Short mmCIF file of C-alpha atoms in Angstrom, two decimals:
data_model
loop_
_atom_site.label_atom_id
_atom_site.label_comp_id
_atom_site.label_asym_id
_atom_site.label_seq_id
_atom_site.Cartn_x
_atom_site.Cartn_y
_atom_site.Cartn_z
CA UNK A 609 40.50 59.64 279.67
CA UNK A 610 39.56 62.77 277.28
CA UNK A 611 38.25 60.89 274.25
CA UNK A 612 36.63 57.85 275.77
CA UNK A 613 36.43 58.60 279.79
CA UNK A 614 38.25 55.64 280.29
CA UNK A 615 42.67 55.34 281.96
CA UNK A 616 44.85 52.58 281.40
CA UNK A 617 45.47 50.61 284.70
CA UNK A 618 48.94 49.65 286.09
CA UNK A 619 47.87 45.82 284.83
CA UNK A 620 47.35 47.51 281.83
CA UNK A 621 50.43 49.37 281.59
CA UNK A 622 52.30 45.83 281.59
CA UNK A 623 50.40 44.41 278.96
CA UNK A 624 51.05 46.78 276.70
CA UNK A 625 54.98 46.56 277.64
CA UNK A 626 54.57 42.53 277.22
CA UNK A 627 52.78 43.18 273.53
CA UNK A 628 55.41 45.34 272.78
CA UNK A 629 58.12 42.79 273.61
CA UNK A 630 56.84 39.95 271.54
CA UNK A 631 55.11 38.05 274.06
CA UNK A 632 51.78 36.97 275.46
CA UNK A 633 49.63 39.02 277.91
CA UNK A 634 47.64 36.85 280.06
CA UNK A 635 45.09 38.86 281.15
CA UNK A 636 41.57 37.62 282.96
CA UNK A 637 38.36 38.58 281.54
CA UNK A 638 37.52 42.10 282.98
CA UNK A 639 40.87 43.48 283.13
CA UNK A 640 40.96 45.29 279.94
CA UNK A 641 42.36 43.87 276.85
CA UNK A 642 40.34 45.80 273.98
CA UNK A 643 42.06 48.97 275.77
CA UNK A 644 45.25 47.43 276.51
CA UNK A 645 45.95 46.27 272.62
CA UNK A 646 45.53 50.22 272.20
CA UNK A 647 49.16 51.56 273.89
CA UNK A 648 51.32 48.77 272.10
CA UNK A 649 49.28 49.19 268.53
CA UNK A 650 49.50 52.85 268.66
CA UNK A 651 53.30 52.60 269.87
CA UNK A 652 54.51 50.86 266.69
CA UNK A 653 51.68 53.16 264.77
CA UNK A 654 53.58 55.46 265.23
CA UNK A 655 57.25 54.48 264.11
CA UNK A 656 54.92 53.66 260.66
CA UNK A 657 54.21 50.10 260.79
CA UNK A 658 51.10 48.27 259.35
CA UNK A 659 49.41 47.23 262.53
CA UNK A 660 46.88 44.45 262.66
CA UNK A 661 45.07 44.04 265.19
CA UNK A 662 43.35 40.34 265.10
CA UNK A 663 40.63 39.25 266.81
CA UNK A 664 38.34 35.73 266.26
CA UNK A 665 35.52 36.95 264.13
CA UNK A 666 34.28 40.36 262.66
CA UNK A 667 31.82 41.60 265.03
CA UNK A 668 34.46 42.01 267.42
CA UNK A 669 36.61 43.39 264.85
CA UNK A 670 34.31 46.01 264.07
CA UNK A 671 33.15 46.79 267.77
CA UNK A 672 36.48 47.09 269.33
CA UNK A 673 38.02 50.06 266.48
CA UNK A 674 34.90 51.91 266.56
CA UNK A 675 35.27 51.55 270.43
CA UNK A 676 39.31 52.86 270.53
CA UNK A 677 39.25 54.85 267.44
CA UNK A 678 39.07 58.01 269.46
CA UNK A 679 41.85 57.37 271.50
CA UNK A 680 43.85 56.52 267.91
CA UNK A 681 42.48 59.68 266.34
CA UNK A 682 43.61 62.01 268.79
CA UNK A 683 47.27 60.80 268.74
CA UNK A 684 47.24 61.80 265.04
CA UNK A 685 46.55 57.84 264.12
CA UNK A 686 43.95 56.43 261.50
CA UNK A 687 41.72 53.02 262.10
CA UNK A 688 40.58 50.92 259.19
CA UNK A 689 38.41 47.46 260.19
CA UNK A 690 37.97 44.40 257.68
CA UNK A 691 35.10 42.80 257.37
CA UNK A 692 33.05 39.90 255.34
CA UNK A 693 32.06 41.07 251.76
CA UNK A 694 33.84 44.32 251.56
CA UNK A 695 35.23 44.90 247.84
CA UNK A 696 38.92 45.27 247.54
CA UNK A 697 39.12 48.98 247.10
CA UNK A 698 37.62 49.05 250.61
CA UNK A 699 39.99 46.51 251.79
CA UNK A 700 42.82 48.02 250.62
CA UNK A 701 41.49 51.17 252.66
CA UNK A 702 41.35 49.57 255.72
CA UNK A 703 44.90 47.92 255.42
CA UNK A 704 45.97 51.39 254.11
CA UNK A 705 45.51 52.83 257.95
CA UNK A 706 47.44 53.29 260.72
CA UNK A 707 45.95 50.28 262.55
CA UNK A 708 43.79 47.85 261.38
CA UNK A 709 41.20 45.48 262.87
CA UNK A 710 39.88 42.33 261.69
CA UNK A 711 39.86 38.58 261.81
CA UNK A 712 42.17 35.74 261.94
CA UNK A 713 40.14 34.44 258.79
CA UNK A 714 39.88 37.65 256.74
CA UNK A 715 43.45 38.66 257.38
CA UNK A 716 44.79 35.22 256.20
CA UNK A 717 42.24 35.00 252.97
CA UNK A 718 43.67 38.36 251.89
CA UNK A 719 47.14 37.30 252.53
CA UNK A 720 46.43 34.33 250.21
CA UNK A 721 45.04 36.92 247.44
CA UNK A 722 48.03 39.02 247.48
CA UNK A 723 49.71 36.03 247.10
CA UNK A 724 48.15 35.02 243.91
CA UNK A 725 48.70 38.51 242.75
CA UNK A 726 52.40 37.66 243.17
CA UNK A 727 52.22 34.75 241.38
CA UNK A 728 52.16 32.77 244.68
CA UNK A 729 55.72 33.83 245.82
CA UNK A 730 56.88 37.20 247.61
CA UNK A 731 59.35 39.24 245.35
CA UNK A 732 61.28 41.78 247.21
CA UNK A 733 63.76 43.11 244.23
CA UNK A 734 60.54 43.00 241.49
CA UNK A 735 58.57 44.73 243.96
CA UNK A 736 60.76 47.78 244.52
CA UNK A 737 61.56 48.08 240.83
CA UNK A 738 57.74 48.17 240.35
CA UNK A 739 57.55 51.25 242.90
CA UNK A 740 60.54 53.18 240.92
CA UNK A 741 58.99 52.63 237.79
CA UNK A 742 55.22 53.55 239.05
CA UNK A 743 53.75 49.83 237.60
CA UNK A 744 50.72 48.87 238.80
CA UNK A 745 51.62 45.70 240.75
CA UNK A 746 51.39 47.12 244.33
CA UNK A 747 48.51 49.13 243.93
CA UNK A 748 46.81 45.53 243.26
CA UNK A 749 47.64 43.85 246.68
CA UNK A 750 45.73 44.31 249.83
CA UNK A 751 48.55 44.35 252.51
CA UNK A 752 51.24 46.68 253.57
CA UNK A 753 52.92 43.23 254.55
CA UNK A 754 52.73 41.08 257.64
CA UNK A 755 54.48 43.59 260.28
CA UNK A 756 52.97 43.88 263.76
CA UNK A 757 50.44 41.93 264.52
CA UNK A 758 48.39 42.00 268.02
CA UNK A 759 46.30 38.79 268.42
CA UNK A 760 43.33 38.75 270.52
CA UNK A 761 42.23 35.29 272.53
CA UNK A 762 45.46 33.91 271.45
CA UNK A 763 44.98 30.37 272.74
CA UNK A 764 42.18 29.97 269.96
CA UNK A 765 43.29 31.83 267.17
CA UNK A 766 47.18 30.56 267.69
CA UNK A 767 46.58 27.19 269.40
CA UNK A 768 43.08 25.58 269.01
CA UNK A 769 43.38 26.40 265.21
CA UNK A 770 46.84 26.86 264.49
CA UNK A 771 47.00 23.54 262.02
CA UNK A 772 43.55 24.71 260.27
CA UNK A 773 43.92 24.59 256.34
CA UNK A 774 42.80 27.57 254.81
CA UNK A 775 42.55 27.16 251.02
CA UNK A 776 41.79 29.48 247.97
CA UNK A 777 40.09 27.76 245.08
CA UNK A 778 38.37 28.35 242.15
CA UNK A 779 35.58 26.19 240.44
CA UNK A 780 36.87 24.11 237.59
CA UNK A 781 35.07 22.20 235.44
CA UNK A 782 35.33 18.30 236.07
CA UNK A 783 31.73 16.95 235.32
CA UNK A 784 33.13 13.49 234.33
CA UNK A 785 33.85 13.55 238.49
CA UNK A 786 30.18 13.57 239.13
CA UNK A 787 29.69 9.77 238.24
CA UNK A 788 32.18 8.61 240.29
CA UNK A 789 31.33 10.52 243.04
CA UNK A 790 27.95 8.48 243.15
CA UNK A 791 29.52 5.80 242.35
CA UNK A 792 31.71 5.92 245.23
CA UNK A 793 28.77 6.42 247.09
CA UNK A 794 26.47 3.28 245.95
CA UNK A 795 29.93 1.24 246.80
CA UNK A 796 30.35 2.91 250.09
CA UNK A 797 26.86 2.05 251.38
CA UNK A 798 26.87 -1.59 250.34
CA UNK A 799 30.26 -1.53 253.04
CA UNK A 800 28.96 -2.96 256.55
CA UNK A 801 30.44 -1.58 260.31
CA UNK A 802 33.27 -3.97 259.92
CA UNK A 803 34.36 -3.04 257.42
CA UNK A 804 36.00 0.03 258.00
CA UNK A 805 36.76 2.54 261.09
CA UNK A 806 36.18 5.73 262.51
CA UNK A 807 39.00 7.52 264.37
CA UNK A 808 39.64 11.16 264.84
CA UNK A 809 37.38 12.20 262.55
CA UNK A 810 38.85 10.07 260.12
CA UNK A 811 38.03 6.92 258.08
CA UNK A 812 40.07 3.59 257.17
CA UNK A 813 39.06 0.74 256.18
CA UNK A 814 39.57 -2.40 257.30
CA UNK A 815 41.14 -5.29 255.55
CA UNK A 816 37.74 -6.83 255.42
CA UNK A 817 36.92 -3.46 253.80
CA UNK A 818 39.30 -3.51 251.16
CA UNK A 819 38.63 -7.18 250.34
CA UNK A 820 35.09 -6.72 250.00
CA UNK A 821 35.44 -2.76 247.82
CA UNK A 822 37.79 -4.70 244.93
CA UNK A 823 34.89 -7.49 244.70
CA UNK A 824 32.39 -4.81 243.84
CA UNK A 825 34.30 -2.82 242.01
CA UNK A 826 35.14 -5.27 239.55
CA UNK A 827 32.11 -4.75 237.15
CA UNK A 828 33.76 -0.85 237.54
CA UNK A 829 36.19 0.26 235.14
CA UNK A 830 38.55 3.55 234.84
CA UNK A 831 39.84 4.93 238.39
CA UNK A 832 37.82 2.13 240.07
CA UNK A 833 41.03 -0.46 238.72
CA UNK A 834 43.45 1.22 240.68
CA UNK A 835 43.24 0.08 244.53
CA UNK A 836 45.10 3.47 246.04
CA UNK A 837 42.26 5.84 243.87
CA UNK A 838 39.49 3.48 244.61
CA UNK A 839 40.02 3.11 248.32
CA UNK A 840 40.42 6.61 248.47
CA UNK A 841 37.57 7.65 247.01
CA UNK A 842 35.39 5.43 248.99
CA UNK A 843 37.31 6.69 252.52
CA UNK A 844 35.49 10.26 251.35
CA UNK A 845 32.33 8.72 250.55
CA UNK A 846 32.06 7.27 253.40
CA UNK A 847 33.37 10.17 255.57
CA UNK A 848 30.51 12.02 254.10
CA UNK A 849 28.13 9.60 255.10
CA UNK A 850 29.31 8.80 258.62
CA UNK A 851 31.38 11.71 260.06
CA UNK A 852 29.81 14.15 258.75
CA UNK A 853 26.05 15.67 260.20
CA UNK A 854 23.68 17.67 259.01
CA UNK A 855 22.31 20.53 261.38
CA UNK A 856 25.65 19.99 262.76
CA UNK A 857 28.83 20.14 260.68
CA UNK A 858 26.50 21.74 258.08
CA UNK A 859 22.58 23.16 257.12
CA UNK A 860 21.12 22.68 253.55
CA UNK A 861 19.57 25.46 252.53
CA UNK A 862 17.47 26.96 249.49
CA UNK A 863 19.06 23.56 248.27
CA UNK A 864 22.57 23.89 248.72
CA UNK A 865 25.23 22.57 251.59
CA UNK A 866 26.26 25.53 253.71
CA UNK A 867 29.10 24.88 256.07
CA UNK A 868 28.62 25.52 259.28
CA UNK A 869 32.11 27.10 261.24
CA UNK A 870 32.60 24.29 263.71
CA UNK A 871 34.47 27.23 266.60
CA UNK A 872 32.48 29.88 265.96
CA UNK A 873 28.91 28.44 265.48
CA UNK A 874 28.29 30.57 262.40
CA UNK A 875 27.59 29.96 258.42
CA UNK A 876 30.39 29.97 255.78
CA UNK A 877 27.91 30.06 252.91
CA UNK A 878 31.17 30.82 250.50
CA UNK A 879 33.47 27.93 252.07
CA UNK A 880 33.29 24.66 250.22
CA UNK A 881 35.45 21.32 251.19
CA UNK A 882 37.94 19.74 249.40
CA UNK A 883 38.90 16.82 247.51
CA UNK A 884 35.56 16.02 246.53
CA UNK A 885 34.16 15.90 249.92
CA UNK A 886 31.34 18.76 249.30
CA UNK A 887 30.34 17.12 246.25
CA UNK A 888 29.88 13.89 247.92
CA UNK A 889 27.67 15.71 251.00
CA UNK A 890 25.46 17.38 247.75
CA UNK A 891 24.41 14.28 246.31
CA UNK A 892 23.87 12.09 249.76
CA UNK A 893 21.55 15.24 250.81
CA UNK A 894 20.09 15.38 246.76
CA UNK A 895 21.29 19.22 246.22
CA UNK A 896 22.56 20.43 242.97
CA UNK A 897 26.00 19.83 242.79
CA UNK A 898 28.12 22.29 242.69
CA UNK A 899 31.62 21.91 240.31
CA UNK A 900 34.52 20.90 241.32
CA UNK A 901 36.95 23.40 243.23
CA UNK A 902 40.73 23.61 242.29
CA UNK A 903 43.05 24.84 245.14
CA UNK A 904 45.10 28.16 244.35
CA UNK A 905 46.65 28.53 247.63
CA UNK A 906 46.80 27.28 250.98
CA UNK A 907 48.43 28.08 254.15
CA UNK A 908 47.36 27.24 257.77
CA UNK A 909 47.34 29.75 260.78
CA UNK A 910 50.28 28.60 262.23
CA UNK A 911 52.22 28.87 259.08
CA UNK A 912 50.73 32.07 258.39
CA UNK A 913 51.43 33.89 261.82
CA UNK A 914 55.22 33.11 262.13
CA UNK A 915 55.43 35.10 259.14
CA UNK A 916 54.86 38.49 261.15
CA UNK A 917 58.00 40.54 261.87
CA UNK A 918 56.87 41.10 265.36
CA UNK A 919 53.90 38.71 266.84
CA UNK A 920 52.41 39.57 270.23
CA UNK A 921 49.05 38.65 271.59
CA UNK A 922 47.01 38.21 274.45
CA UNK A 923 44.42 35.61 276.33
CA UNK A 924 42.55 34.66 279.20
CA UNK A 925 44.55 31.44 279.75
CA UNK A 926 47.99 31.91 278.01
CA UNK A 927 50.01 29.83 281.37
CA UNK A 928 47.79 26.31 279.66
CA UNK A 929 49.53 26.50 276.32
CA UNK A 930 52.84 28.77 277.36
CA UNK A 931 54.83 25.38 275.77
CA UNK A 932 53.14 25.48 272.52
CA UNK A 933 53.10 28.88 271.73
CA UNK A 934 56.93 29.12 272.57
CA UNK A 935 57.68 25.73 270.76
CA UNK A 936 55.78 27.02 267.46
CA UNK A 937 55.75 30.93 267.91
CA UNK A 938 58.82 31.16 270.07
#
């Protein structure tokens, strides 16, 4: 009430208890969760661990620790927020405080970054010998390490995207994969409706289908021999051609394929898909294609979560999915 005019309730109160126990506050719209995440986050602030606070995208992120930061700032606490296209000294900043806000996505990207700086494995032992001997190692990662970590609109973040694939690449150079790409293509159109199906997002083709893809890719040589490539290929061909929509799953713009973040409604104009898939979308839409993209690391959010020493979070409707987040989170 002196640095932002505002009291924690008795509601309140509890939720802070239940994020400091490891569970899920479910608490209804209105009832105060941007102030609530404050007494729990600023409780383990205090006995000096990396907080995260993690929210579903970064306007909220950046809204919600200007918003607190007072109340954080008078207990003797700093507040860093992460946000897209900040340059890793900044990052490393924001992790570097007290409490931190930012995204599910940002948080996980940077994970996967520190991981590469690790050589893609954690190393406890090498790390502290790095620290006694002043190397440079740990001045190179982001993250203090995955510690406390309060999760806004948990059902979302934990639930509706816990099995999301998020992937690091880099571009690599595999023009030769252009031709087959359009090759796979030309064969893929020439397939009729029965030949193949469409379920959950997914393609397979039909017997039919796989009959009728060896007869014209006889004349074919190279990967077009082997049936598991070749079918394959053509499942992602035709994925991009069917499943796929533009103005919908994607924009083209200023001649290249923008994704387009299927919860969140907004533009991932750095986010490419894998296994070809993006390349296929570029030529069916006639953009330049971009190259090929070689995955560094991956994780998903639910792998990526369970790592945190302590895991609490809260949501509107956490009684709906109380099963799932104890069978995965426990």
């Amino acid at each position: 009430s002196r640095t932002i005019g505002l009291r924690h309730f008795d509601v309140q109160l509890i939720g802070g208890w239940a994020l400091l126990n490891g569970m899920v506050a479910e608490m209804e719209t209105g009832e105060g969760k941007t102030l609530t995440a404050t007494l729990a986050a600023a409780t383990a602030a205090m006995s000096a661990r990396a907080v995260h606070v993690i929210t579903v995208n970064d306007y909220l992120a950046e809204r919600d620790a200007e918003w607190m930061r007072p109340i954080y700032e008078a207990l003797g606490l700093t507040v860093g927020c992460i946000k897209g296209g900040m340059d890793p000294d900044s990052r490393r900043a924001a992790y570097g405080c007290d409490v931190t806000y930012c995204s599910n996505k940002e948080i996980a990207f940077d994970y996967l970054r520190d991981r590469m700086v690790l050589g893609g494995k954690p190393r406890a032992i090498a790390m502290r010998l790095e620290a006694l001997t002043g190397a440079g190692m740990r001045r190179r990662l982001l993250l203090r390490g995955l510690q406390f970590a309060i999760v806004d609109e948990a059902d979302s973040v934990l639930i509706d995207e816990a099995r999301t694939p998020l992937i690091l690449s880099a571009e690599a150079d595999h023009s030769q994969e252009e031709t087959a790409h359009n090759q796979a293509l030309d064969l893929a159109r020439q397939l009729a409706g029965s030949d193949y199906t469409i379920r959950d997002g997914g393609i397979e083709l039909t017997d039919s289908g796989r009959s009728k893809l060896e007869q014209l890719a006889r004349p074919l040589t190279g990967i077009w021999r082997g049936p598991r490539r070749r079918e394959q290929l053509v499942r992602q061909a035709l994925t991009a051609l069917h499943v796929f929509k533009r103005d919908k799953h994607y924009l083209v713009r200023d001649g290249k394929v923008v994704i387009i973040d299927e919860f969140t409604g907004r533009l991932m104009p750095d986010r490419s898909w894998e296994q070809g898939l993006h390349q296929l979308i570029e030529i069916k839409e006639d953009c330049d294609v971009t190259g090929h993209r070689e995955t560094l690391a991956r994780i998903s959010y639910q792998r990526f979560f369970r790592r945190y020493v302590h895991l609490a979070g809260m949501t509107g409707t956490a009684a709906e999915v109380a099963s799932e987040l104890w069978a995965v989170y426990s």
